[in-house]
Every structure is written in structure tokens, then in C-alpha cells.
Coordinates of C-alpha atoms in Angstrom, one line a residue:
Chain A
X1 CA 0.2 -0.2 0.0
X2 CA 0.9 3.3 -0.6
X3 CA 2.7 5.5 1.9
X4 CA 0.9 9.1 2.8
X5 CA 2.5 11.7 4.3
X6 CA 3.6 9.5 6.5
X7 CA 0.6 7.2 6.6
X8 CA 1.2 4.1 5.6
X9 CA -1.3 0.9 5.7
X10 CA -1.4 -2.3 5.2
X11 CA -3.1 -4.7 3.0
X12 CA -4.6 -8.9 4.1
X13 CA -1.8 -11.4 2.7
X14 CA -4.6 -14.1 1.9
X15 CA -6.7 -14.1 -0.5
X16 CA -9.2 -13.6 0.9
X17 CA -10.3 -9.6 0.1
X18 CA -12.0 -8.6 4.0
X19 CA -14.8 -5.9 3.3
X20 CA -14.5 -2.2 4.0
X21 CA -11.2 -3.4 6.7
X22 CA -7.4 -4.0 6.5
X23 CA -5.6 -5.0 8.1
X24 CA -3.6 -2.4 10.1
X25 CA -2.2 0.7 9.4
X26 CA 1.6 3.0 10.7
X27 CA 1.4 6.4 11.6
X28 CA 3.4 8.9 13.3
X29 CA 4.4 6.9 16.7
X30 CA 1.9 4.1 17.0
X31 CA 0.8 1.3 15.2
X32 CA -2.7 0.5 14.8
X33 CA -3.9 -3.7 14.0
X34 CA -6.3 -6.2 14.3
X35 CA -6.6 -9.9 13.7
X36 CA -9.5 -12.9 14.2
X37 CA -9.9 -16.0 14.6
X38 CA -12.6 -17.4 12.5
X39 CA -15.0 -19.8 13.2
X40 CA -14.9 -23.5 11.9
X41 CA -14.6 -26.8 13.2
X42 CA -10.2 -28.4 12.6
X43 CA -10.0 -32.2 12.4
X44 CA -7.9 -33.3 15.2
X45 CA -9.6 -35.8 18.6
X46 CA -12.2 -33.3 20.6
X47 CA -11.5 -31.2 16.9
X48 CA -13.4 -28.7 18.5
X49 CA -11.6 -27.2 21.0
X50 CA -7.9 -27.7 19.8
X51 CA -9.3 -25.6 16.8
X52 CA -10.4 -22.7 18.5
X53 CA -6.9 -22.6 20.7
X54 CA -4.5 -22.9 17.4
X55 CA -7.0 -20.6 15.7
X56 CA -6.3 -17.6 18.4
X57 CA -2.5 -18.5 18.5
X58 CA -2.6 -18.6 14.5
X59 CA -4.1 -15.3 15.3
X60 CA -1.5 -13.9 17.9
X61 CA 1.9 -15.8 16.6
X62 CA 0.7 -13.7 13.0
X63 CA 0.6 -10.2 14.9
X64 CA 4.6 -11.7 16.4
X65 CA 5.2 -11.8 13.0
X66 CA 4.4 -8.4 11.7
X67 CA 5.5 -6.7 14.5
X68 CA 8.5 -8.1 14.2
X69 CA 9.2 -6.9 10.5
X70 CA 8.3 -3.7 11.1
X71 CA 11.3 -3.3 14.1
X72 CA 9.0 -3.4 17.2
X73 CA 8.1 -6.5 18.3
X74 CA 5.2 -7.8 21.2
X75 CA 7.0 -6.1 24.2
X76 CA 6.0 -2.2 22.7
X77 CA 2.5 -3.3 22.6
X78 CA 1.0 0.0 24.2
X79 CA -3.6 -1.4 24.1
X80 CA -4.8 -4.7 23.7
X81 CA -8.5 -4.7 22.9
X82 CA -10.0 -8.4 22.4
X83 CA -13.1 -9.6 21.4
X84 CA -15.0 -12.8 22.2
X85 CA -18.5 -14.7 22.1
X86 CA -18.0 -17.2 24.5
X87 CA -16.5 -15.8 27.2
X88 CA -15.9 -19.3 29.3
X89 CA -14.1 -21.3 26.8
X90 CA -12.2 -18.5 25.4
X91 CA -11.4 -16.6 28.0
X92 CA -8.9 -19.0 29.4
X93 CA -7.0 -20.0 25.6
X94 CA -6.7 -16.6 25.2
X95 CA -5.0 -16.3 29.0
X96 CA -2.2 -19.5 28.5
X97 CA -1.2 -17.7 25.1
X98 CA -0.8 -14.6 26.2
X99 CA 1.6 -16.1 29.1
X100 CA 3.5 -18.0 26.0
X101 CA 4.3 -15.8 24.0
X102 CA 4.9 -12.9 26.5
X103 CA 7.2 -15.0 28.9
X104 CA 9.0 -12.2 30.4
X105 CA 5.9 -10.2 30.9
X106 CA 5.2 -6.9 31.1
X107 CA 2.0 -7.7 29.9
X108 CA 0.2 -5.6 27.2
X109 CA -3.1 -3.8 29.0
X110 CA -5.3 -5.6 27.9
X111 CA -9.9 -5.3 28.5
X112 CA -12.0 -9.0 27.5
X113 CA -14.9 -8.6 25.6
X114 CA -18.0 -11.1 25.4
X115 CA -20.2 -9.1 22.5
X116 CA -23.4 -10.3 20.8
X117 CA -21.9 -11.6 17.5
X118 CA -18.2 -10.8 15.5
X119 CA -18.1 -10.3 12.1
X120 CA -19.1 -13.6 10.1
X121 CA -17.9 -16.9 11.9
X122 CA -15.2 -14.9 14.1
X123 CA -15.1 -16.0 17.2
X124 CA -12.2 -14.0 18.7
X125 CA -11.2 -10.9 17.2
X126 CA -8.8 -8.7 18.3
X127 CA -7.6 -4.4 18.0
X128 CA -4.1 -3.7 19.3
X129 CA -2.0 -0.7 19.2
X130 CA 1.8 -0.3 20.0
X131 CA 4.1 1.9 19.5
X132 CA 7.0 2.4 17.4
X133 CA 9.3 5.1 17.4
X134 CA 9.3 7.0 14.3
Chain B
X1 CA -13.7 24.9 22.7
X2 CA -10.7 26.6 24.4
X3 CA -6.9 24.8 22.9
X4 CA -4.7 23.2 26.4
X5 CA -1.6 22.6 25.5
X6 CA -1.8 21.2 22.0
X7 CA -4.6 19.5 22.6
X8 CA -8.2 20.5 21.5
X9 CA -11.9 19.8 22.3
X10 CA -14.5 19.8 18.8
X11 CA -18.2 20.6 21.0
X12 CA -21.4 19.1 19.9
X13 CA -22.3 21.7 17.0
X14 CA -26.2 20.8 17.5
X15 CA -29.1 21.5 19.6
X16 CA -29.0 18.4 21.8
X17 CA -26.6 18.9 25.0
X18 CA -25.0 15.2 25.0
X19 CA -24.7 14.1 28.8
X20 CA -20.7 12.9 30.2
X21 CA -19.1 13.3 26.8
X22 CA -18.4 15.5 23.5
X23 CA -17.8 15.1 19.9
X24 CA -13.9 14.7 20.0
X25 CA -10.2 15.8 20.4
X26 CA -8.1 16.7 18.8
X27 CA -4.0 16.1 20.6
X28 CA -0.8 15.3 19.1
X29 CA -0.8 13.4 16.2
X30 CA -3.7 12.1 15.8
X31 CA -7.8 13.4 16.5
X32 CA -10.9 11.0 18.2
X33 CA -14.0 11.2 17.1
X34 CA -17.5 9.2 17.7
X35 CA -20.3 9.2 15.9
X36 CA -23.2 7.6 15.9
X37 CA -27.0 7.5 14.7
X38 CA -29.8 7.0 15.8
X39 CA -32.8 4.2 16.3
X40 CA -36.1 6.1 15.0
X41 CA -38.2 5.9 12.3
X42 CA -38.7 7.9 8.8
X43 CA -41.5 8.9 6.4
X44 CA -40.5 6.9 3.0
X45 CA -41.5 4.3 2.2
X46 CA -40.2 0.4 3.4
X47 CA -39.2 3.6 6.0
X48 CA -37.6 1.8 8.8
X49 CA -34.5 0.4 6.1
X50 CA -34.4 4.4 4.4
X51 CA -34.2 5.9 7.4
X52 CA -31.3 3.5 8.7
X53 CA -29.4 3.6 6.0
X54 CA -29.8 7.0 5.8
X55 CA -29.3 7.9 8.9
X56 CA -26.1 6.3 8.8
X57 CA -24.8 7.2 6.2
X58 CA -24.8 10.8 7.6
X59 CA -23.1 9.6 10.5
X60 CA -20.4 8.9 8.1
X61 CA -20.6 12.5 5.8
X62 CA -20.5 14.2 9.1
X63 CA -17.5 12.5 10.4
X64 CA -16.0 13.7 6.3
X65 CA -16.6 17.1 6.3
X66 CA -15.6 17.7 9.7
X67 CA -12.2 15.0 9.5
X68 CA -11.6 18.1 5.8
X69 CA -12.3 21.3 7.8
X70 CA -8.9 19.9 10.1
X71 CA -7.3 19.7 6.6
X72 CA -7.2 15.6 6.5
X73 CA -9.1 13.7 5.3
X74 CA -11.3 9.9 5.4
X75 CA -7.9 8.4 3.4
X76 CA -6.3 9.0 7.0
X77 CA -8.4 7.4 9.4
X78 CA -5.9 4.6 11.0
X79 CA -9.0 2.3 13.3
X80 CA -12.1 2.2 12.7
X81 CA -14.5 1.0 15.3
X82 CA -18.2 0.4 14.1
X83 CA -20.7 -0.6 17.0
X84 CA -24.4 -2.2 15.8
X85 CA -27.1 -3.7 17.8
X86 CA -28.1 -5.8 15.1
X87 CA -25.3 -7.1 12.9
X88 CA -27.6 -8.9 10.1
X89 CA -29.3 -6.0 8.9
X90 CA -26.5 -3.3 9.5
X91 CA -23.4 -4.8 8.1
X92 CA -24.5 -4.8 4.4
X93 CA -25.1 -1.2 4.4
X94 CA -22.2 0.6 6.6
X95 CA -20.1 -1.9 4.2
X96 CA -21.8 0.1 1.8
X97 CA -21.4 3.4 2.5
X98 CA -17.8 2.7 3.4
X99 CA -17.5 1.1 -1.0
X100 CA -19.3 4.6 -1.7
X101 CA -16.8 6.5 0.7
X102 CA -13.7 4.8 0.0
X103 CA -13.7 4.5 -3.5
X104 CA -10.1 4.1 -4.1
X105 CA -9.7 2.4 -0.8
X106 CA -6.9 2.3 1.2
X107 CA -9.9 1.3 3.4
X108 CA -9.4 1.7 7.8
X109 CA -8.6 -1.3 10.0
X110 CA -12.4 -2.0 10.8
X111 CA -13.3 -4.0 13.5
X112 CA -17.4 -4.4 13.1
X113 CA -19.4 -5.3 16.9
X114 CA -22.9 -6.1 18.0
X115 CA -23.2 -6.1 21.0
X116 CA -25.9 -5.5 23.4
X117 CA -27.5 -1.9 24.1
X118 CA -25.9 1.8 22.9
X119 CA -26.4 4.1 24.6
X120 CA -29.6 6.0 24.2
X121 CA -31.5 4.8 20.8
X122 CA -28.6 4.2 19.0
X123 CA -28.4 1.2 16.7
X124 CA -24.7 2.1 15.3
X125 CA -21.9 3.9 17.1
X126 CA -18.7 4.6 16.1
X127 CA -15.5 5.5 17.4
X128 CA -12.3 6.5 14.8
X129 CA -8.9 7.9 15.2
X130 CA -6.9 9.8 12.5
X131 CA -3.7 11.3 12.0
X132 CA -2.9 14.5 11.2
X133 CA 0.4 15.7 11.9
X134 CA 0.8 18.5 14.5
Chain C
X1 CA 8.6 -1.8 35.4
X2 CA 11.2 -0.7 32.7
X3 CA 11.1 2.3 30.9
X4 CA 12.1 0.5 26.7
X5 CA 12.9 2.7 24.9
X6 CA 10.1 5.5 25.8
X7 CA 7.4 2.9 27.2
X8 CA 6.6 2.6 30.4
X9 CA 4.3 -0.3 31.9
X10 CA 2.7 0.5 34.9
X11 CA 2.0 -2.9 37.4
X12 CA -1.2 -3.4 39.1
X13 CA -1.1 -1.9 43.1
X14 CA -2.6 -4.0 44.6
X15 CA -2.2 -7.3 45.8
X16 CA -4.6 -9.2 43.3
X17 CA -2.1 -9.9 40.2
X18 CA -4.5 -9.6 36.8
X19 CA -4.5 -12.0 34.6
X20 CA -2.9 -11.5 30.9
X21 CA -2.6 -8.0 31.4
X22 CA -1.2 -4.6 33.2
X23 CA -2.8 -1.4 34.5
X24 CA -1.3 1.0 31.3
X25 CA 1.2 1.7 29.2
X26 CA 2.9 5.4 28.7
X27 CA 4.2 5.3 25.0
X28 CA 5.7 9.1 23.2
X29 CA 2.6 11.4 23.6
X30 CA -0.2 9.8 24.6
X31 CA -1.1 7.4 27.8
X32 CA -3.6 4.5 27.2
X33 CA -4.8 2.8 30.8
X34 CA -7.9 0.0 31.9
X35 CA -9.5 -0.3 35.3
X36 CA -12.6 -2.0 36.8
X37 CA -15.4 -2.0 39.2
X38 CA -16.4 -6.2 40.4
X39 CA -19.6 -7.3 41.2
X40 CA -19.8 -7.4 44.7
X41 CA -22.1 -6.9 47.0
X42 CA -21.9 -3.5 49.8
X43 CA -22.7 -3.3 53.4
X44 CA -24.5 -0.1 54.0
X45 CA -28.0 0.5 53.5
X46 CA -29.8 -0.6 49.7
X47 CA -26.4 -2.0 49.3
X48 CA -26.3 -3.2 46.0
X49 CA -27.4 0.8 44.6
X50 CA -24.8 1.8 47.4
X51 CA -22.1 -0.8 46.6
X52 CA -22.1 0.1 42.7
X53 CA -22.1 3.1 43.3
X54 CA -18.5 3.9 45.3
X55 CA -16.7 0.7 43.4
X56 CA -17.6 3.0 39.8
X57 CA -16.4 6.5 41.3
X58 CA -13.2 4.6 42.6
X59 CA -12.3 3.5 39.9
X60 CA -12.9 7.0 37.7
X61 CA -11.0 8.6 41.3
X62 CA -8.2 6.1 40.9
X63 CA -7.9 7.1 37.3
X64 CA -7.6 10.7 38.0
X65 CA -4.5 9.9 40.7
X66 CA -3.1 8.3 38.5
X67 CA -3.7 10.8 35.8
X68 CA -2.1 13.5 38.1
X69 CA 0.5 11.8 39.2
X70 CA 2.1 11.5 35.6
X71 CA 1.4 15.3 35.4
X72 CA -1.2 15.1 33.7
X73 CA -5.5 15.9 33.8
X74 CA -8.1 14.7 33.8
X75 CA -8.7 17.0 30.7
X76 CA -6.4 15.5 29.0
X77 CA -8.2 13.1 28.6
X78 CA -9.0 12.2 24.7
X79 CA -11.3 8.7 24.7
X80 CA -12.5 7.9 26.7
X81 CA -14.3 3.9 26.4
X82 CA -16.7 2.1 29.3
X83 CA -18.5 -1.1 29.1
X84 CA -21.4 -1.9 31.4
X85 CA -23.0 -5.1 32.4
X86 CA -26.7 -2.9 33.0
X87 CA -27.0 0.4 30.7
X88 CA -30.4 1.4 32.4
X89 CA -28.6 1.4 36.3
X90 CA -24.8 2.2 35.3
X91 CA -25.0 4.9 32.8
X92 CA -26.5 7.1 35.3
X93 CA -24.9 5.9 37.1
X94 CA -21.6 6.9 35.0
X95 CA -23.1 10.6 34.0
X96 CA -23.5 11.9 37.7
X97 CA -19.5 10.3 38.5
X98 CA -18.3 12.0 35.6
X99 CA -20.5 15.4 35.9
X100 CA -19.0 15.3 40.0
X101 CA -16.1 14.8 38.4
X102 CA -15.3 17.2 34.8
X103 CA -17.7 20.0 35.9
X104 CA -16.0 22.7 34.3
X105 CA -15.7 20.8 31.2
X106 CA -14.7 19.8 28.7
X107 CA -16.3 16.3 29.0
X108 CA -13.9 13.6 26.9
X109 CA -15.2 11.7 23.6
X110 CA -16.7 9.2 25.7
X111 CA -19.1 5.7 24.1
X112 CA -20.4 3.9 26.7
X113 CA -21.5 0.0 25.5
X114 CA -23.2 -2.8 26.9
X115 CA -22.1 -5.9 26.6
X116 CA -22.6 -9.7 26.9
X117 CA -20.0 -9.8 29.6
X118 CA -17.2 -8.2 31.1
X119 CA -14.1 -10.5 32.8
X120 CA -14.6 -11.8 35.3
X121 CA -17.7 -10.3 37.8
X122 CA -16.7 -6.9 36.7
X123 CA -20.2 -4.7 36.0
X124 CA -17.8 -2.3 34.7
X125 CA -15.1 -1.4 32.7
X126 CA -13.1 1.5 31.4
X127 CA -10.8 1.8 29.1
X128 CA -9.2 5.1 28.2
X129 CA -6.3 7.5 25.8
X130 CA -4.7 10.7 27.5
X131 CA -2.4 13.4 26.4
X132 CA 1.4 14.0 27.3
X133 CA 3.0 15.3 25.1
X134 CA 6.7 14.0 26.1

């Protein structure tokens, strides 16, 4: 995506073109991103639980890779808002994955919310802001 | 509204004084705004659908006008969070309006959420951040 | 918490260690914070209502104290998102407390949302951003 006076948008790397949105934007000292995990069945034993954890982990891992490609790191995340469709099942998975990724801390300031519905078939979405001084 | 060391608040231009909130704030390299569309019946045939689309379009259009008056543009929007009370009916309207407004892309990183209830009679609210380097 | 190139995290001052989150982060020209109020019964007459109001006021007051310790003030708040589990009961309390705290205005741009569920037993959470130029 073209830069516009210090502003840069990140387009989707996947085959599916998202509607009305892009993956993120970099502007001034900050980077703004969104990520989701879709609802779909996995193929392992206990497929649903396995599938959920893997898909949420993938969303975090993708974020990590992209963040590092911008010369920043997960440690520079200054805000994380997590939206789930099932607090009881998904919050423990999010906590577990975060403990693995931010082993040395500190954790970002996080809010986790159960909402009535997410876009399409998503079970999990996150919005985050990280600090990447220009 | 008075400026306070590089910080400026935008007050409502309407007759209705919002409670506990203002329309937006400009600070450093960023502008923070909120906008909503109220629930009320329209007066055309298929009044409810027509009314909804018009009111949501109005919210986006107002945002566009205000943004341009600050020497910025919709293209400089770096985060958009949309809250609706009915995902099935309102998401297609939001997508349609966004396609018209951001014809040349890129779209801002957007999250759309169905929540249990919005302030007063609102059917739609949005929070957005745009980049306007000082 | 250690500073990392202009980035600083604020850890919890309480005995309870939050899972997967910290209280806030300071980065560049902005400070990002979160606060919540838990669900629990009070001990006064009409204990539930009294308890709620006090706990929400405490969340705002804690925020005020912390903000002022960073050489900023509530007036420099540029975004406030409030999440509640009961709009009808809690919105009037939030409005009342905000009127007391921001007596001289202007209010920050606020969005208030009823979500399906908050973390643990919380009845109220808020995310806010304030401007504190470096």
C-alpha cells in the first residue's frame, strides 16, 4: 500500500479480500492492527477445542511476525482489546497463549469483552496498538 | 472549545447537548472522534430500512466534513471501530456506505461488533482515530 | 516496570495480580489505561446500588490520582470507552460521577456500551487514552 505523508496501510496477505477493512495502519509513533480467528471445525480429536486454541494462537503469532517485521516487538504493545463470543471457553485459551508469548512480561494493558456477535463467523477478534517511534 | 497545550476538544454543533461526552479531541499527531446514528422511523416507503441507511450515511458524511475541515481526509483514518445493535441488517449498510466513501481505498482497519445495547436509542456508533501530524 | 525506549508499563498496585494484563502503558505523547469495578455486595442500606456507585466512583478516582501523578489531568483525556453489563442502572451512575469530576468541562469523547459479559465479576470497565506530550 502506498505511504501518504507518514501514513502507511497494510493490506491483507491472504486470498480472501476483507470487506470494508484492511489489516492495519502505521502512523506517526504508533501502529494500529486488527486480527481475528474464524469459527470452523478442526480435524483432530476433540476438534472444536483444539481448533479454537490453534486459531487464536495463529492470530497472535501472525501479529508477532508482522510486528517484528516492523522493527518492533510484542513488548511494545500498548493496548490490546479482545472481543470473544464465549468468555468461559475462550478467555482461558487467550490467557494461556498470552502467558506463552509474553513469558518475560510485562503484559499489555488488556480488556477482554464478550459481545453479542462478531463479524461473519469469527469467534475472536482483537484490536491492538503498538508503539514504534518514527 | 479552548486549546490546552496542543489539546483541543470539539463540542457538539447540534441543539442536543450530549451527556458526559463531547464529539472529539485533537491531540498531538492524532484526532479521536465518535459518531452515532439514532433509532427513529423515517418517512419514506420501506421507512425503517431507508431511515437506517440514511442515518448511518449521515454519520459517515458528518465525519468526512469535519475531518476535511481539519486539513485531513478519510484516507488518514487509522482505526475504525463500529458498534451495531443488529449485525445482519446493519453490516451490509455500513459496507455499502464505506464502498461509496472510500472508493479509491485503502479502507481503514475496521472492527465491527454487535453489542447488547448502545447509548439511548442509538442503532449504530463508531469510534475512530485519524492521523493529522501536527 | 522498566522503560523500553520511551515506553513504560504501569503494574498493578494491588495484591491481586491480574491475568494477562497490566494497568496501563505510557508511550510517546500518549498514556493508555484500563480500569474496572467488580461486582460485589456493599454493606450499607440499599447495599447494591450504593456499592455500585462507590465502586465506579473509585475506578474514576483512582484514574484521576494516577493521571495527576504523571503530570497530566483528567482534562487531557482524549478518549473514553465505557463497558457496562447493565445500561439502565449503570449509565446514570457514570454520568453523575463524570459530572462531579469534570465540573468545568469539557468532557472527553465517550462511548458507552452494554456488552454481553465482562472479565470475571466486573460490572464496569473503561479504557481510556490521555494526552501527555513527551
